[in-house]
Coordinates of C-alpha atoms in Angstrom, one line a residue:
M138 CA -105.2 -96.4 109.8
D139 CA -102.6 -95.3 107.0
D140 CA -99.1 -92.6 107.2
S141 CA -100.0 -89.6 104.9
S142 CA -97.1 -90.8 102.2
A143 CA -98.7 -93.7 101.7
I144 CA -102.6 -91.5 101.8
L145 CA -101.0 -89.6 99.1
E146 CA -99.6 -92.1 96.7
R147 CA -103.7 -93.3 96.8
L148 CA -104.3 -90.3 96.0
F149 CA -102.7 -89.9 93.1
L150 CA -104.4 -92.2 91.3
L151 CA -108.2 -90.7 91.1
H152 CA -106.7 -88.4 87.8
P153 CA -105.8 -90.0 85.4
K154 CA -103.7 -86.6 84.6
E155 CA -101.6 -85.1 87.7
I156 CA -103.1 -81.1 86.6
D157 CA -106.9 -80.9 85.0
L158 CA -107.4 -77.0 85.6
S159 CA -110.9 -76.8 86.9
L160 CA -112.8 -76.3 89.8
D161 CA -115.8 -78.5 89.3
R162 CA -114.6 -81.6 90.9
L163 CA -113.3 -79.7 94.3
L164 CA -116.5 -77.4 94.7
P165 CA -118.9 -80.6 95.2
L166 CA -116.6 -81.9 97.7
L167 CA -115.9 -78.9 99.3
E168 CA -119.9 -78.0 100.1
K169 CA -119.7 -82.5 101.4
L170 CA -116.8 -80.7 104.2
G171 CA -119.6 -78.0 105.2
H172 CA -117.8 -75.5 103.4
P173 CA -114.5 -75.0 104.6
E174 CA -113.3 -72.5 102.9
R175 CA -116.3 -70.0 104.0
K176 CA -114.8 -70.6 107.8
L177 CA -111.5 -69.1 107.4
G178 CA -110.6 -65.5 109.2
P179 CA -109.4 -62.6 106.4
V180 CA -107.3 -64.3 103.1
F181 CA -105.1 -63.0 101.1
H182 CA -104.7 -64.8 97.7
I183 CA -101.8 -64.9 95.7
A184 CA -101.3 -65.6 92.3
G185 CA -97.8 -64.4 89.6
T186 CA -95.3 -66.2 87.6
N187 CA -92.4 -65.6 90.4
G188 CA -92.5 -64.6 94.0
K189 CA -95.5 -65.9 95.5
G190 CA -93.7 -67.9 97.7
S191 CA -91.5 -64.7 99.2
T192 CA -94.7 -62.4 99.2
T193 CA -96.0 -65.0 100.7
A194 CA -93.3 -65.6 103.4
F195 CA -92.9 -62.0 104.2
L196 CA -96.5 -61.1 104.4
R197 CA -96.5 -64.2 107.5
A198 CA -93.9 -62.8 109.0
M199 CA -94.7 -58.8 109.4
L200 CA -98.3 -60.7 110.1
E201 CA -96.9 -63.1 112.9
A202 CA -94.7 -59.8 114.4
S203 CA -97.2 -58.1 113.9
G204 CA -98.8 -61.0 117.0
R205 CA -101.5 -62.6 114.6
T206 CA -102.0 -66.2 113.8
V207 CA -101.1 -67.0 110.3
H208 CA -101.9 -70.2 108.3
A209 CA -100.1 -70.7 104.7
Y210 CA -100.9 -73.1 102.3
T211 CA -97.7 -73.3 99.5
S212 CA -96.7 -75.4 97.1
P213 CA -94.5 -77.6 96.2
H214 CA -93.2 -78.9 99.0
L215 CA -89.2 -78.9 99.5
V216 CA -89.1 -82.2 100.9
T217 CA -91.8 -83.8 103.1
F218 CA -95.8 -82.7 102.1
H219 CA -96.1 -81.4 105.1
E220 CA -94.4 -77.7 105.0
R221 CA -97.2 -76.7 102.1
I222 CA -100.1 -76.7 105.8
R223 CA -98.5 -74.4 108.3
L224 CA -101.2 -74.1 111.1
G225 CA -101.1 -70.6 112.9
R226 CA -100.2 -70.6 116.5
P227 CA -99.0 -67.6 119.0
G228 CA -95.3 -67.3 118.7
G229 CA -95.5 -68.1 114.8
G230 CA -96.7 -71.4 113.1
A231 CA -95.8 -74.8 112.3
Y232 CA -96.0 -77.7 109.7
V233 CA -98.9 -80.0 109.9
S234 CA -98.5 -82.8 112.3
E235 CA -98.3 -86.5 110.5
A236 CA -100.9 -87.2 113.0
E237 CA -103.3 -84.5 112.3
L238 CA -103.1 -84.7 108.2
A239 CA -103.3 -88.1 107.8
E240 CA -106.7 -87.9 109.8
T241 CA -107.6 -85.2 107.3
L242 CA -106.6 -87.1 104.7
T243 CA -108.4 -90.7 105.8
A244 CA -111.3 -88.2 106.4
I245 CA -111.7 -86.6 103.4
E246 CA -110.9 -89.9 100.7
R247 CA -113.8 -91.8 102.3
L248 CA -115.8 -89.1 102.1
N249 CA -114.7 -88.2 98.3
G250 CA -115.5 -91.9 97.7
G251 CA -113.1 -92.8 94.8
A252 CA -114.6 -89.4 92.7
P253 CA -112.2 -88.5 90.0
I254 CA -109.9 -85.6 91.4
T255 CA -106.9 -84.3 90.9
H256 CA -104.0 -84.7 93.6
F257 CA -104.0 -80.9 94.6
E258 CA -107.6 -80.5 94.2
I259 CA -107.8 -83.1 97.1
T260 CA -105.1 -82.1 99.5
T261 CA -106.3 -78.4 98.9
A262 CA -109.8 -79.8 100.5
A263 CA -107.6 -80.8 103.3
A264 CA -106.1 -77.6 104.0
L265 CA -109.0 -75.9 104.0
V266 CA -110.3 -78.6 106.4
L267 CA -107.1 -78.1 108.9
F268 CA -107.5 -73.8 108.1
A269 CA -111.5 -73.9 109.4
E270 CA -110.4 -76.7 112.3
H271 CA -107.8 -74.2 113.7
P272 CA -109.6 -71.0 113.2
S273 CA -106.4 -68.4 113.2
D274 CA -106.4 -64.5 113.1
V275 CA -105.4 -64.4 108.9
T276 CA -104.6 -67.5 106.1
L277 CA -102.5 -66.8 103.6
L278 CA -103.5 -69.2 100.3
E279 CA -100.8 -69.3 97.3
V280 CA -102.1 -70.3 94.1
G281 CA -101.1 -73.8 92.9
L282 CA -100.8 -72.9 88.7
G283 CA -102.2 -70.0 87.1
G284 CA -105.6 -68.7 89.4
R285 CA -108.8 -68.7 87.3
F286 CA -109.7 -72.8 87.4
D287 CA -106.4 -73.4 90.7
A288 CA -107.7 -75.0 93.8
T289 CA -107.0 -72.2 96.2
N290 CA -109.2 -70.4 93.3
V291 CA -112.8 -70.4 95.9
I292 CA -112.8 -67.4 98.3
D293 CA -115.5 -65.3 97.3
A294 CA -114.2 -62.0 99.4
P295 CA -110.6 -61.8 99.9
E296 CA -108.7 -59.7 101.9
V297 CA -106.6 -58.9 98.6
S298 CA -105.8 -60.2 96.2
V299 CA -101.7 -60.0 95.5
I300 CA -100.4 -60.9 92.3
T301 CA -96.2 -61.1 92.0
S302 CA -94.3 -61.0 88.4
I303 CA -95.8 -62.8 85.7
S304 CA -93.9 -63.8 83.3
M305 CA -93.5 -66.8 80.5
D306 CA -94.0 -70.4 82.0
H307 CA -96.0 -73.5 82.2
E308 CA -97.0 -72.4 78.6
K309 CA -97.8 -76.8 78.5
F310 CA -101.4 -75.6 80.4
F311 CA -101.4 -71.9 79.1
G312 CA -100.1 -71.5 75.7
D313 CA -97.2 -69.1 74.6
S314 CA -99.2 -66.1 75.0
L315 CA -97.8 -63.7 77.8
D316 CA -101.7 -62.0 77.7
R317 CA -102.9 -65.1 78.2
I318 CA -100.8 -66.1 81.4
A319 CA -102.6 -63.2 82.6
W320 CA -105.6 -63.5 82.2
E321 CA -105.5 -66.6 83.8
K322 CA -103.9 -65.5 87.1
A323 CA -105.8 -62.4 86.7
G324 CA -108.4 -65.1 87.9
I325 CA -108.0 -64.2 91.8
I326 CA -109.8 -60.5 91.3
K327 CA -113.3 -60.7 92.9
H328 CA -115.9 -58.4 93.2
G329 CA -114.9 -55.2 95.2
R330 CA -112.2 -56.6 96.6
P331 CA -108.7 -54.5 96.8
V332 CA -106.2 -56.1 94.0
V333 CA -102.1 -55.0 95.2
S334 CA -100.2 -56.1 91.5
A335 CA -96.1 -56.7 91.3
P336 CA -95.0 -54.2 88.4
Q337 CA -95.7 -55.5 84.9
T338 CA -94.6 -56.0 81.3
A339 CA -97.3 -53.0 79.2
E340 CA -99.7 -56.5 78.1
V341 CA -99.7 -57.7 81.1
M342 CA -101.1 -54.7 83.1
A343 CA -103.5 -54.3 79.9
V344 CA -105.5 -57.7 81.5
I345 CA -104.9 -56.7 84.8
E346 CA -106.3 -53.5 84.2
H347 CA -109.2 -55.0 82.2
E348 CA -110.7 -57.7 84.6
A349 CA -110.4 -55.7 88.1
A350 CA -112.5 -52.4 86.0
R351 CA -115.0 -55.6 84.8
A352 CA -115.1 -57.1 89.0
K353 CA -115.3 -52.8 89.6
A354 CA -112.0 -54.2 92.4
P355 CA -109.5 -51.0 93.5
L356 CA -106.4 -52.0 91.9
F357 CA -103.1 -50.6 93.3
V358 CA -99.8 -51.3 91.3
G359 CA -96.2 -51.1 91.5
N360 CA -94.8 -48.0 90.4
R361 CA -97.8 -46.1 89.6
D362 CA -99.7 -46.5 92.7
W363 CA -96.5 -47.2 94.9
V364 CA -93.0 -48.2 94.5
A365 CA -90.4 -49.8 96.5
H366 CA -86.1 -49.2 95.8
A367 CA -82.7 -49.7 97.0
E368 CA -81.4 -47.1 98.2
R369 CA -78.3 -46.9 100.8
G370 CA -78.9 -50.3 102.0
R371 CA -82.7 -49.5 103.1
L372 CA -86.2 -50.6 101.7
V373 CA -88.5 -47.8 101.1
F374 CA -91.8 -47.6 100.1
Q375 CA -94.0 -45.4 99.0
D376 CA -97.4 -44.9 98.1
E377 CA -100.6 -42.7 98.8
D378 CA -100.3 -42.9 102.6
G379 CA -96.5 -42.4 102.8
L380 CA -93.5 -43.2 102.8
L381 CA -91.4 -45.7 104.9
D382 CA -88.3 -46.0 105.3
L383 CA -87.4 -49.6 106.4
P384 CA -84.8 -52.4 106.7
A385 CA -83.5 -54.2 103.4
P386 CA -85.1 -57.6 103.3
R387 CA -84.0 -60.2 104.4
L388 CA -83.9 -62.9 101.6
P389 CA -81.5 -61.8 99.1
G390 CA -81.6 -59.9 95.7
R391 CA -83.1 -56.8 94.3
H392 CA -85.8 -58.7 93.1
Q393 CA -86.8 -59.2 96.8
F394 CA -87.7 -55.8 97.3
I395 CA -90.1 -55.6 94.5
N396 CA -91.6 -58.8 96.8
A397 CA -91.2 -57.1 100.2
G398 CA -92.5 -54.1 98.6
N399 CA -96.2 -56.6 97.4
A400 CA -96.4 -57.7 100.5
V401 CA -96.2 -54.2 102.4
A402 CA -99.0 -52.5 99.9
A403 CA -101.2 -55.6 100.6
L404 CA -101.0 -55.0 104.1
R405 CA -101.7 -51.6 103.6
R406 CA -104.6 -52.1 101.6
S407 CA -106.0 -54.0 104.0
S408 CA -108.3 -53.6 106.7
L409 CA -105.8 -54.8 108.9
D410 CA -104.1 -52.4 111.5
V411 CA -100.3 -53.6 110.8
P412 CA -98.0 -51.0 113.0
V413 CA -94.3 -50.3 110.7
S414 CA -92.6 -51.9 113.9
A415 CA -93.9 -55.2 113.0
I416 CA -93.2 -54.8 109.3
E417 CA -89.5 -53.4 110.2
E418 CA -89.6 -56.6 112.6
G419 CA -91.0 -58.9 109.5
L420 CA -88.4 -57.9 106.9
Q421 CA -86.1 -58.9 109.3
S422 CA -87.0 -62.2 110.3
V423 CA -88.2 -63.6 107.0
D424 CA -87.0 -67.3 106.0
W425 CA -87.8 -69.0 102.4
P426 CA -85.8 -71.7 101.6
A427 CA -84.5 -72.0 98.4
R428 CA -84.5 -68.8 97.0
M429 CA -80.9 -67.5 97.2
Q430 CA -80.3 -69.4 100.4
R431 CA -76.8 -69.6 101.5
L432 CA -75.9 -73.4 102.3
A433 CA -73.5 -72.0 105.1
A434 CA -72.5 -76.1 106.5
G435 CA -74.7 -79.7 105.7
A436 CA -73.6 -83.4 103.9
L437 CA -73.2 -81.4 100.3
V438 CA -71.7 -78.4 101.6
A439 CA -69.1 -80.4 103.2
K440 CA -68.2 -81.3 100.3
A441 CA -67.6 -78.1 98.0
P442 CA -64.0 -77.2 97.6
E443 CA -62.6 -75.8 101.1
D444 CA -64.2 -71.7 101.8
A445 CA -66.6 -72.5 98.9
E446 CA -69.8 -69.8 98.8
V447 CA -72.4 -72.7 97.8
W448 CA -76.1 -71.1 97.3
L449 CA -79.4 -72.4 96.6
D450 CA -82.2 -71.4 94.4
G451 CA -85.2 -73.1 93.4
G452 CA -85.9 -70.6 90.2
H453 CA -87.3 -72.6 87.0
N454 CA -87.9 -70.6 84.5
P455 CA -86.4 -66.9 82.3
G456 CA -88.1 -64.2 84.7
A457 CA -86.5 -66.2 87.4
G458 CA -82.8 -66.7 85.5
A459 CA -83.5 -63.1 85.0
V460 CA -83.6 -61.7 89.0
I461 CA -81.1 -64.7 89.9
A462 CA -78.4 -64.3 87.5
E463 CA -78.9 -59.9 89.3
A464 CA -78.9 -61.0 92.3
V465 CA -75.0 -63.3 91.6
A466 CA -74.2 -60.6 89.6
D467 CA -74.7 -58.3 93.0
L468 CA -72.0 -60.6 94.9
E469 CA -69.6 -60.5 92.2
E470 CA -69.6 -56.9 92.7
R471 CA -68.8 -56.8 96.0
L472 CA -67.5 -59.7 96.5
P473 CA -65.5 -61.1 93.1
R474 CA -65.5 -65.5 92.9
P475 CA -66.0 -67.5 89.9
L476 CA -68.7 -68.1 89.6
Y477 CA -69.9 -72.3 88.6
L478 CA -73.6 -73.5 88.4
I479 CA -75.0 -76.7 89.1
A480 CA -78.0 -77.3 87.4
G481 CA -81.3 -79.4 86.9
M482 CA -84.3 -78.7 85.4
L483 CA -88.1 -80.1 84.5
Q484 CA -88.4 -81.7 80.6
T485 CA -90.9 -78.8 80.8
K486 CA -89.2 -75.8 81.4
D487 CA -87.0 -73.6 78.8
P488 CA -83.4 -74.0 79.7
V489 CA -82.1 -71.9 77.2
G490 CA -84.0 -69.1 78.2
F491 CA -83.0 -69.9 81.9
F492 CA -79.4 -69.9 81.0
R493 CA -79.5 -67.3 78.7
P494 CA -78.8 -64.1 81.2
F495 CA -75.5 -66.0 82.8
A496 CA -73.9 -66.4 80.1
G497 CA -70.6 -63.7 80.6
L498 CA -71.4 -64.6 84.4
A499 CA -71.5 -68.4 85.3
A500 CA -67.7 -69.7 84.4
R501 CA -69.3 -73.3 83.7
V502 CA -72.3 -75.2 84.1
F503 CA -72.9 -79.3 85.4
T504 CA -75.5 -80.1 84.6
V505 CA -77.2 -83.7 87.2
P506 CA -81.0 -85.5 87.1
I507 CA -83.4 -84.6 89.6
A508 CA -83.7 -87.9 92.0
S509 CA -86.8 -87.2 93.0
S510 CA -89.0 -86.4 90.1
N511 CA -89.7 -88.9 86.8
V512 CA -89.9 -86.3 84.6
G513 CA -86.9 -84.3 84.9
R514 CA -84.7 -83.1 82.2
D515 CA -81.3 -85.5 80.9
P516 CA -77.8 -84.0 81.8
G517 CA -77.2 -84.2 78.3
E518 CA -79.5 -82.8 76.6
L519 CA -79.9 -79.8 79.1
A520 CA -75.7 -79.3 78.9
E521 CA -76.5 -79.2 75.0
A522 CA -79.2 -76.1 76.5
A523 CA -76.8 -74.2 78.6
R524 CA -74.4 -74.5 75.9
A525 CA -76.6 -72.7 73.4
A526 CA -77.1 -70.5 75.9
G527 CA -73.4 -69.8 75.8
L528 CA -72.4 -71.5 78.5
E529 CA -69.7 -74.1 79.0
A530 CA -71.7 -77.2 80.5
E531 CA -70.4 -81.3 81.3
P532 CA -72.9 -83.1 82.7
Q533 CA -72.5 -85.4 86.2
A534 CA -74.2 -87.5 88.1
D535 CA -75.2 -86.0 90.5
V536 CA -75.0 -83.2 92.9
A537 CA -71.9 -85.0 94.8
S538 CA -70.5 -85.3 91.3
A539 CA -70.4 -82.3 90.0
L540 CA -69.2 -80.6 92.8
A541 CA -65.7 -83.0 92.7
A542 CA -65.3 -82.5 89.1
L543 CA -65.3 -78.9 90.3
A544 CA -62.7 -78.8 92.8
H545 CA -60.7 -81.4 90.4
L546 CA -60.7 -78.5 87.8
L547 CA -60.0 -75.4 89.8
P548 CA -56.3 -73.8 90.0
P549 CA -54.7 -73.8 93.4
G550 CA -55.5 -70.9 95.4
T551 CA -58.9 -70.1 93.9
T552 CA -62.4 -69.9 96.4
P553 CA -65.9 -70.7 94.1
R554 CA -69.2 -69.1 94.8
I555 CA -71.3 -71.9 93.0
L556 CA -75.3 -72.1 92.4
I557 CA -77.1 -74.7 92.5
C558 CA -80.6 -74.1 90.9
G559 CA -83.0 -74.9 88.5
S560 CA -85.7 -76.4 89.8
L561 CA -87.2 -76.6 93.4
Y562 CA -87.0 -80.6 93.2
L563 CA -83.7 -80.7 92.2
A564 CA -83.4 -77.8 95.7
G565 CA -86.1 -80.0 98.2
D566 CA -83.2 -82.8 97.1
V567 CA -80.1 -80.6 98.1
L568 CA -82.0 -80.0 101.4
E569 CA -81.9 -83.3 102.2
A570 CA -79.4 -84.4 101.3
N571 CA -77.3 -81.5 103.4
G572 CA -79.3 -82.8 106.2
T573 CA -80.9 -79.1 106.0
P574 CA -84.2 -79.4 105.7
P575 CA -86.6 -76.5 105.8
K576 CA -88.8 -76.0 109.7

């Protein structure tokens, strides 16, 4: 039997487009597989532009702290495909093993019989089969792209539909209309099932409210039905069931207070009894790589200037740029250090919009290619975009070269703060090169 990498390469050839949003190919395959999506425990379905992964991580940490086994399906992966499929087990989950992944992919490939289907659709089918074969207490499904026609949107009655912050992204697929993007994300709302949403702009909120009303789905919205904010180094959460004084989230950044609050709100609107002690433990134990992750050691970190802070974040759109810049500004307020960005981005992203919040904050941007993607933006072109956003920028051959260039230009005795950013693909390359892959 081939290994999973070989099988995954073949699966890419089954459809001429990497992304072709539709459920028409997946649903017949799921029928052939005996509808594994109907054999899962309670499902939390998570959609949004930014914060999906972090919200999923908070939910998993809190649910596992309550003693439950939790399956989680997330994308994209950082280093290996196995990261996308986490199988729940007592004491905490683990990524699917190579043997199980290869066996499941082989069986589904054979059953599909070469029929056209996208890579994400057939691998989502594999995840659902694995989840059904290994019963767990809860399943977390993170939308891959959009929501309405995403391959994960095959759950008829989710425990809770969770919508994170919605902003502009993936205009190639959804156009440059915010209400159209919101309509796609709101497609995960199901008849009569609770919906929990992060705070949204008025334009986005109008769409979500309309879709929830149409589906007769109870809607609970941040800053209206629930509130989460930082107060004296704590997370204060309040909804119709009362007030919780909780520890601050382990994940850095003010935006993580909202993501954590969204997770807490979703749990409190579910039928699951999750004690406050488990919520507290989950907030303190949560882990989500490449989201304002401090890299303390490793092969790449060793190339940085002495005592430099090295941070990693895979956010890649203007909304992410704004919250990442806010998080870095908070670090600067607590401990002033000159900020340098090392950035790589895909051609499909808006680099000027991403960089603009860093104007006046970052001393310089070093732009780099993304080795793991064939649609990465040219570093010279990316440097021009950074300059258009008001930043000094220069292209470099790779992250190691950027670190060397930074060390060369620093005045003696300067301790910098370095943020590697702009793409989850770049983040994965960095974690692999640094020798610190996700676990």
